[in-house]
CSV table of C-alpha atoms and ligand atoms in Angstrom, one decimal:
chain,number,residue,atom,x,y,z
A,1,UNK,CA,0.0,0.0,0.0
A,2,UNK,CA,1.3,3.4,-0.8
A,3,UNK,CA,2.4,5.3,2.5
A,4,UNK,CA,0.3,8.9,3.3
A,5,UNK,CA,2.2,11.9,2.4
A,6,UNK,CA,3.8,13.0,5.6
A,7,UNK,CA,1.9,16.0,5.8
A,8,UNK,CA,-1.8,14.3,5.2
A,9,UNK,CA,-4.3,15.1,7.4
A,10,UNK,CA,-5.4,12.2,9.3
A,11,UNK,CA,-9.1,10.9,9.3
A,12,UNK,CA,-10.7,9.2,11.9
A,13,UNK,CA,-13.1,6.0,11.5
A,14,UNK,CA,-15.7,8.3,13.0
A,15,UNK,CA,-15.4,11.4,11.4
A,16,UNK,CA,-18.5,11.7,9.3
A,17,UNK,CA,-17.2,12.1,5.5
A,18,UNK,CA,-19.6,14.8,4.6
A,19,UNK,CA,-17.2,17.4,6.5
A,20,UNK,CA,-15.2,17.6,3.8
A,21,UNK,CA,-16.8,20.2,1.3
A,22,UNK,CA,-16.3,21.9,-1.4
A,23,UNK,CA,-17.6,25.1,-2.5
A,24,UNK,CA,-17.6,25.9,-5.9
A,25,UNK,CA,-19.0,29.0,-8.1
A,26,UNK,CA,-18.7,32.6,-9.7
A,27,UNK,CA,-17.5,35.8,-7.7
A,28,UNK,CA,-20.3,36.8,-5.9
A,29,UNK,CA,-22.3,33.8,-5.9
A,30,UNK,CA,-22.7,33.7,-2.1
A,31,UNK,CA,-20.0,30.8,-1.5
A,32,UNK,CA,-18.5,32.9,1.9
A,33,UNK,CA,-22.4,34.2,2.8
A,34,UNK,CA,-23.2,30.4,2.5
A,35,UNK,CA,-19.9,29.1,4.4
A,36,UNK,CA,-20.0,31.1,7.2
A,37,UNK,CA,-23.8,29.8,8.5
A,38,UNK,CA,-22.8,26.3,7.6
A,39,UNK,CA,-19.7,26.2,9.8
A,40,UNK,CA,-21.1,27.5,12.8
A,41,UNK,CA,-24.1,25.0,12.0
A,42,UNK,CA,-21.8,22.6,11.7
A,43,UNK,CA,-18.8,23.5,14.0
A,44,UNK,CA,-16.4,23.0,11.3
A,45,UNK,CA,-14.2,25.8,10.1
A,46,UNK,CA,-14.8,28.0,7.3
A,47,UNK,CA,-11.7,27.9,5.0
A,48,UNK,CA,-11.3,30.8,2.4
A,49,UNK,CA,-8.4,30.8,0.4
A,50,UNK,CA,-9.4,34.6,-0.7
A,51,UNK,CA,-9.9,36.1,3.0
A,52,UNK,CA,-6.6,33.7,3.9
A,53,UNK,CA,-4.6,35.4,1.4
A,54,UNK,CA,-6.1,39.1,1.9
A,55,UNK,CA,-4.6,38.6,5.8
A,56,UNK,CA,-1.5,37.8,4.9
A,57,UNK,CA,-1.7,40.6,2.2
A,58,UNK,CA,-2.9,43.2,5.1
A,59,UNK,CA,-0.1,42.0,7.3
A,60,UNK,CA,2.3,42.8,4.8
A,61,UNK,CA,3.9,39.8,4.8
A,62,UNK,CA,6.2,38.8,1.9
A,63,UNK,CA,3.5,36.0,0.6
A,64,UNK,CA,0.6,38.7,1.2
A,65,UNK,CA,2.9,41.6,-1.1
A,66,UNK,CA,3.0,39.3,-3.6
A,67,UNK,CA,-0.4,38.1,-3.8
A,68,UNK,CA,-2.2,40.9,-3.5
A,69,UNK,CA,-0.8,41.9,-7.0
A,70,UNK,CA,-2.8,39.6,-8.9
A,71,UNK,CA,-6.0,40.0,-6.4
A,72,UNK,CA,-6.1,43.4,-7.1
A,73,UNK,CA,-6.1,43.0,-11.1
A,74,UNK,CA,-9.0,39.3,-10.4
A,75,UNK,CA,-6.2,37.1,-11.7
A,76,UNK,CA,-5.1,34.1,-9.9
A,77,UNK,CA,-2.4,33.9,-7.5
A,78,UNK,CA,0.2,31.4,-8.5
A,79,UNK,CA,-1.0,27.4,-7.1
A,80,UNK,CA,2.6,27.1,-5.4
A,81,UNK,CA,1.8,30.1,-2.9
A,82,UNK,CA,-1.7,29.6,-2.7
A,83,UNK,CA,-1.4,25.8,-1.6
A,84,UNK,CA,1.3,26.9,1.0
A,85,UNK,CA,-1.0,29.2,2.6
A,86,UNK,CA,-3.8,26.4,2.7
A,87,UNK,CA,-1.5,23.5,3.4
A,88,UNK,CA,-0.7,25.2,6.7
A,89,UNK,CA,-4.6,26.3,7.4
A,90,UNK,CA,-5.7,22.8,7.1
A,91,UNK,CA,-2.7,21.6,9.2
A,92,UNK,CA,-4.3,23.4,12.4
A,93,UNK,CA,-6.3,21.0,15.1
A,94,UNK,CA,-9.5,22.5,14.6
A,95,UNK,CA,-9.4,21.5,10.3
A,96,UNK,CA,-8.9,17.8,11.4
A,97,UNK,CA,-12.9,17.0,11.9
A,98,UNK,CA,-13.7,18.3,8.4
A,99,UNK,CA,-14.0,22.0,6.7
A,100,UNK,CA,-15.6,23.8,4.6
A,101,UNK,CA,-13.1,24.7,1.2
A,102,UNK,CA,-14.5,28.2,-0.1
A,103,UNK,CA,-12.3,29.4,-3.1
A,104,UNK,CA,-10.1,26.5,-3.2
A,105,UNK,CA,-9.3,24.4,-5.1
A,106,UNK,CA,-10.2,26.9,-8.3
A,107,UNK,CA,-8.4,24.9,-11.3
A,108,UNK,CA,-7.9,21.6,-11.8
A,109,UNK,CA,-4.0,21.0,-10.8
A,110,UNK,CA,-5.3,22.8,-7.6
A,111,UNK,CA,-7.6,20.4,-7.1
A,112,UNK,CA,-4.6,17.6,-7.9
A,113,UNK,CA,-2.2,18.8,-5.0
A,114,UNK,CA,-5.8,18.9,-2.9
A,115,UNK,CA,-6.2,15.1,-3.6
A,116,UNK,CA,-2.7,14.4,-2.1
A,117,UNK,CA,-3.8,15.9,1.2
A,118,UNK,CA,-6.8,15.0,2.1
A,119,UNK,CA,-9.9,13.5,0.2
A,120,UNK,CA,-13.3,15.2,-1.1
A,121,UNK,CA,-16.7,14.7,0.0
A,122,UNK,CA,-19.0,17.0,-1.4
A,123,UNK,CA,-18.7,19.8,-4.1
A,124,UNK,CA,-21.1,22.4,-4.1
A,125,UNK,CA,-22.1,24.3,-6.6
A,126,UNK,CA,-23.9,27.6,-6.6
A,127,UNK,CA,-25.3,28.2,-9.7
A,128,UNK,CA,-26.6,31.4,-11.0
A,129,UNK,CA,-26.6,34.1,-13.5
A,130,UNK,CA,-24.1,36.5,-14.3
A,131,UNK,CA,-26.1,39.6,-14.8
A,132,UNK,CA,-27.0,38.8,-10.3
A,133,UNK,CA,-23.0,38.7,-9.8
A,134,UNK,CA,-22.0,42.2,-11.0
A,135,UNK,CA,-24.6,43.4,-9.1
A,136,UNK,CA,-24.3,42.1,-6.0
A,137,UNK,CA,-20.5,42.5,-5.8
A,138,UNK,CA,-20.7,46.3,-7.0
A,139,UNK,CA,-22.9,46.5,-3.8
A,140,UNK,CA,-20.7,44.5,-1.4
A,141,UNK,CA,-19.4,46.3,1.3
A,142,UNK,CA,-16.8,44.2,4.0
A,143,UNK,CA,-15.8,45.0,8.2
A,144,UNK,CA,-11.9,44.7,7.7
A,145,UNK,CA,-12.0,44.0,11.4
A,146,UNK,CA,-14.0,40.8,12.0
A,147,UNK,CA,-14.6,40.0,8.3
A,148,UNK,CA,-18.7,40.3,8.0
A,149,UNK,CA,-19.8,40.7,4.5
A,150,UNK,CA,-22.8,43.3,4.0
A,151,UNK,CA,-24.9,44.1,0.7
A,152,UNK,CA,-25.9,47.8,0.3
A,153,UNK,CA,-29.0,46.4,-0.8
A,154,UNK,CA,-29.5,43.2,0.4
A,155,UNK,CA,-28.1,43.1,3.5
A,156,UNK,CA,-27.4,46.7,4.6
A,157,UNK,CA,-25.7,47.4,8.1
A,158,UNK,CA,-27.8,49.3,10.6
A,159,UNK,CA,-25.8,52.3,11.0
A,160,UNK,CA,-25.1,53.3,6.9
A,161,UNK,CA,-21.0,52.5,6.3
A,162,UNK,CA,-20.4,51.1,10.0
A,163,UNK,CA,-20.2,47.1,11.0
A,164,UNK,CA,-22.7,46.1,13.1
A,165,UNK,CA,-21.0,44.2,15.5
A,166,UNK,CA,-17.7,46.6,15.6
A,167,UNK,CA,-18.8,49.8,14.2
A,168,UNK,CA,-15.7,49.9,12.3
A,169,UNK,CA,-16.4,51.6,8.8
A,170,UNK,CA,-17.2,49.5,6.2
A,171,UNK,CA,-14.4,48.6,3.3
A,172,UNK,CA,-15.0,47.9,-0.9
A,173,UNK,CA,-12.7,45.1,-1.7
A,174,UNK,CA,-10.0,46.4,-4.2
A,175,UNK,CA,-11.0,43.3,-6.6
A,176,UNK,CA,-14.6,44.5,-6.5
A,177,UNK,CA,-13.7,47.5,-9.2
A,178,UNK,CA,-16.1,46.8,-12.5
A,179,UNK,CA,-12.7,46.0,-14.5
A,180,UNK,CA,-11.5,43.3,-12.1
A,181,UNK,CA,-14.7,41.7,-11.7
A,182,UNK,CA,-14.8,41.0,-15.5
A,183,UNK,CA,-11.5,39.2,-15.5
A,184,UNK,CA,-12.5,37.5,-12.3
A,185,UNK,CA,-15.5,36.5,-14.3
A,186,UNK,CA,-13.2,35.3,-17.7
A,187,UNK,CA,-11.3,33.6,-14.8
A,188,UNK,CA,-14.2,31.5,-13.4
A,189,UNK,CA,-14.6,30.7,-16.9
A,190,UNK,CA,-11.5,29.7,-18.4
A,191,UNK,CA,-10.4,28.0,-15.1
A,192,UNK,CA,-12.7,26.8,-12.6
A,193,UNK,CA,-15.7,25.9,-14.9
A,194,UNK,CA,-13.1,22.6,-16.2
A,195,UNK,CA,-12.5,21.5,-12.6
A,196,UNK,CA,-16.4,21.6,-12.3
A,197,UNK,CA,-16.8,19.4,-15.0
A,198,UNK,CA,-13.7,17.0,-13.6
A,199,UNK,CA,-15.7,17.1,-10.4
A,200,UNK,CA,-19.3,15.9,-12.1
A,201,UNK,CA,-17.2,13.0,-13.6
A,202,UNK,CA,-16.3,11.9,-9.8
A,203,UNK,CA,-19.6,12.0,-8.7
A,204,UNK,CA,-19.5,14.6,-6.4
A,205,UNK,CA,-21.3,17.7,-7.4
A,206,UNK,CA,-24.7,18.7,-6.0
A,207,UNK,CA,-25.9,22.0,-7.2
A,208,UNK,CA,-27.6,24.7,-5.3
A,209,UNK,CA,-29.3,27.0,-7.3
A,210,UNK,CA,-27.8,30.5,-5.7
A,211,UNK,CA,-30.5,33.4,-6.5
A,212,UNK,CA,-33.3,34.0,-4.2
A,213,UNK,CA,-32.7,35.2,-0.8
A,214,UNK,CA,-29.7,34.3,2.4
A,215,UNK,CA,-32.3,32.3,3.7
A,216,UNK,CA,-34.0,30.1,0.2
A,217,UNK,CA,-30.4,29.5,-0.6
A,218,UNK,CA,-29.6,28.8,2.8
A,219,UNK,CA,-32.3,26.0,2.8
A,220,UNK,CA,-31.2,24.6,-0.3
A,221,UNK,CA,-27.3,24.0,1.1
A,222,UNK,CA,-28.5,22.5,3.3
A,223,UNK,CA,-30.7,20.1,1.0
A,224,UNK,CA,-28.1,19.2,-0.8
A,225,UNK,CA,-26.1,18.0,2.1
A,226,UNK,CA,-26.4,14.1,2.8
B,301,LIG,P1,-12.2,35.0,-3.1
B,301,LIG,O1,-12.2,35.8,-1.8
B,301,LIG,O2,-12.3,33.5,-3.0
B,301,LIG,O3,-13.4,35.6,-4.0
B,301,LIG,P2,-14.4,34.9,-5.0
B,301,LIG,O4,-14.3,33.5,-5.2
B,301,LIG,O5,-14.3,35.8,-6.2
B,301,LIG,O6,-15.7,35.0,-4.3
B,301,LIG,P3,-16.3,36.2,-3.6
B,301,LIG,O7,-15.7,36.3,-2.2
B,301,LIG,O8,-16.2,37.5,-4.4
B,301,LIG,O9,-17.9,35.9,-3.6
B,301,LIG,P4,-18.7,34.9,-2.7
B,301,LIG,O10,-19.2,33.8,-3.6
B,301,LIG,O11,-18.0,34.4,-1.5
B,301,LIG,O12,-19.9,35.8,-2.4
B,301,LIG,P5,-20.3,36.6,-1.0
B,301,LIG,O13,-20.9,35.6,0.0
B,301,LIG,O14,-19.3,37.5,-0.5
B,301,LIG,O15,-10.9,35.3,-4.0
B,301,LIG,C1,-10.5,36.6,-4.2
B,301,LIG,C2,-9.2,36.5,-5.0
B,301,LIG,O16,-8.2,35.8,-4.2
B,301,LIG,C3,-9.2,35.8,-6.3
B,301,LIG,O17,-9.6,36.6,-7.4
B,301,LIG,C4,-7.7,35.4,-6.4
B,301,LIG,O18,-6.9,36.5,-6.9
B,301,LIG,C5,-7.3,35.0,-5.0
B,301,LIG,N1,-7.5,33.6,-4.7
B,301,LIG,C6,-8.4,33.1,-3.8
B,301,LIG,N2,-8.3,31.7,-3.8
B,301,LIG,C7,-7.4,31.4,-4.8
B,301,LIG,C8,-6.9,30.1,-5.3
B,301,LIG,N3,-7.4,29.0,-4.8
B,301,LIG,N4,-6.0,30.2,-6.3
B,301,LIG,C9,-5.6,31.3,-6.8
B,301,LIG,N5,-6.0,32.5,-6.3
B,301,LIG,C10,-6.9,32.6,-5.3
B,301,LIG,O19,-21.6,37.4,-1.5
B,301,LIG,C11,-21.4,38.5,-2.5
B,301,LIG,C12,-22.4,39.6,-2.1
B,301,LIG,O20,-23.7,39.2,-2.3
B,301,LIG,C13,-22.3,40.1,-0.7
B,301,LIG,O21,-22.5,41.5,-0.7
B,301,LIG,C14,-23.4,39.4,0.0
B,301,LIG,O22,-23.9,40.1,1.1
B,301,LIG,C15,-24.4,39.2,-1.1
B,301,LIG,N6,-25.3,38.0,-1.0
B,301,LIG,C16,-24.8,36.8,-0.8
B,301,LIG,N7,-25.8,35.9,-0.9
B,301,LIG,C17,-26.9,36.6,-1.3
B,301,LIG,C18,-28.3,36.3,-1.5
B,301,LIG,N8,-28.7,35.0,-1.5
B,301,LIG,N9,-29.1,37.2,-1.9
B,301,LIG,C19,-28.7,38.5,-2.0
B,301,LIG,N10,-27.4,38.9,-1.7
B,301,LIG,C20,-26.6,38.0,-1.4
């Protein structure tokens, strides 16, 4: 039998396999709005490659200088840094019961050098038109304290520009300019849609339709869940 890479994450006998998910779809589709609920529902951590890398770009380390080059223009940041960053997240005790993978893997050698360290569950993916994307990311507004995502129109903080739990004002991601969310967009496209269809072929994908309210696609995650 072919040893475990040394740095596989171990799985217990009674660890329920459907801990290990995947959430796949466009910018804007709701993926972190989704993965947040789920993992306190769940008590499983929410793993975002994106808010992962815009920490370490915010701390200014050199990883986070280098990254945050290609988030500001919607490209992709290169696999090898982008897998070092996760290797280590999913490394830490609390990962070790199962997670929740938003924006990662997002190609299809990503989701190769996932493979070799720990195995897939469930892929979802949120499904739903791009003409709802631009608008809802040109209307996303962030707390760059504790991370809650707002919606000027959706879901609108209580006191206009200030987080509701913090009061800290509120932040526009720097990808969320009309120029990178098209190449984000021709990104999704060119790259992640493949890894979709590489998923369908395992079996794996249950699709949540993603327009409709927090809460009707909030039901339907967790309808697709077995
Ligand atoms: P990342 O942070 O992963 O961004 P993304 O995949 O583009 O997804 P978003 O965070 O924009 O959208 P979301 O689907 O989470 O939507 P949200 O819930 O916020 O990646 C950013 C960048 O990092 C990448 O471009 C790349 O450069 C780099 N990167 C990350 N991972 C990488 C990787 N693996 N490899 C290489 N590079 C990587 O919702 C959006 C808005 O809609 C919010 O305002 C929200 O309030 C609202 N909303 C949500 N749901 C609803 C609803 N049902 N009804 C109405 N409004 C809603």
């Amino acid at each position: 039998m072919t040893p475990a890479p040394a740095n596989a994450i171990q799985s217990s006998p009674s660890l329920p396999l459907m801990h290990r998910i995947v959430l796949l779809g466009p910018p804007g589709a709701g993926k972190g709005t989704q993965a947040k609920r789920l993992a306190k529902e769940l008590g499983i951590p929410h793993l975002s490659t994106g808010e992962l890398l815009r920490a370490a770009a915010s701390a200014g380390t050199a990883l986070g200088r280098e990254a945050d080059g290609y988030m500001r223009q919607g490209r992709l940041v290169p696999d090898a840094l982008v897998l070092g960053i996760l290797r280590e997240r999913l490394a830490a005790a609390d990962a070790h019961r199962g997670f929740i993978l938003d924006g990662y893997p997002r190609n299809v050698a990503q989701a190769q050098s996932l493979a070799e360290i720990t195995p897939v569950e469930q892929v979802l993916y949120f499904e739903i038109p791009e003409s709802v994307l631009v608008d809802r990311l040109s209307q996303r507004r962030n707390c760059p304290t504790c991370g809650t995502v707002y919606n000027l129109v959706t879901q609108p903080p209580r006191q206009s520009g200030r987080c509701d739990r913090d009061g800290t004002p509120l932040i526009q991601r720097t990808d969320d300019s009309e120029e990178a969310v098209r190449t984000r967009l021709a990104v999704y496209r060119e790259a992640t849609v493949p890894l979709l269809d590489l998923y369908r072929t395992q079996g794996l994908v249950r699709t949540v339709p993603a327009g409709g309210s927090v809460e009707e696609v909030d039901a339907r995650v967790r309808a697709a869940l077995h």
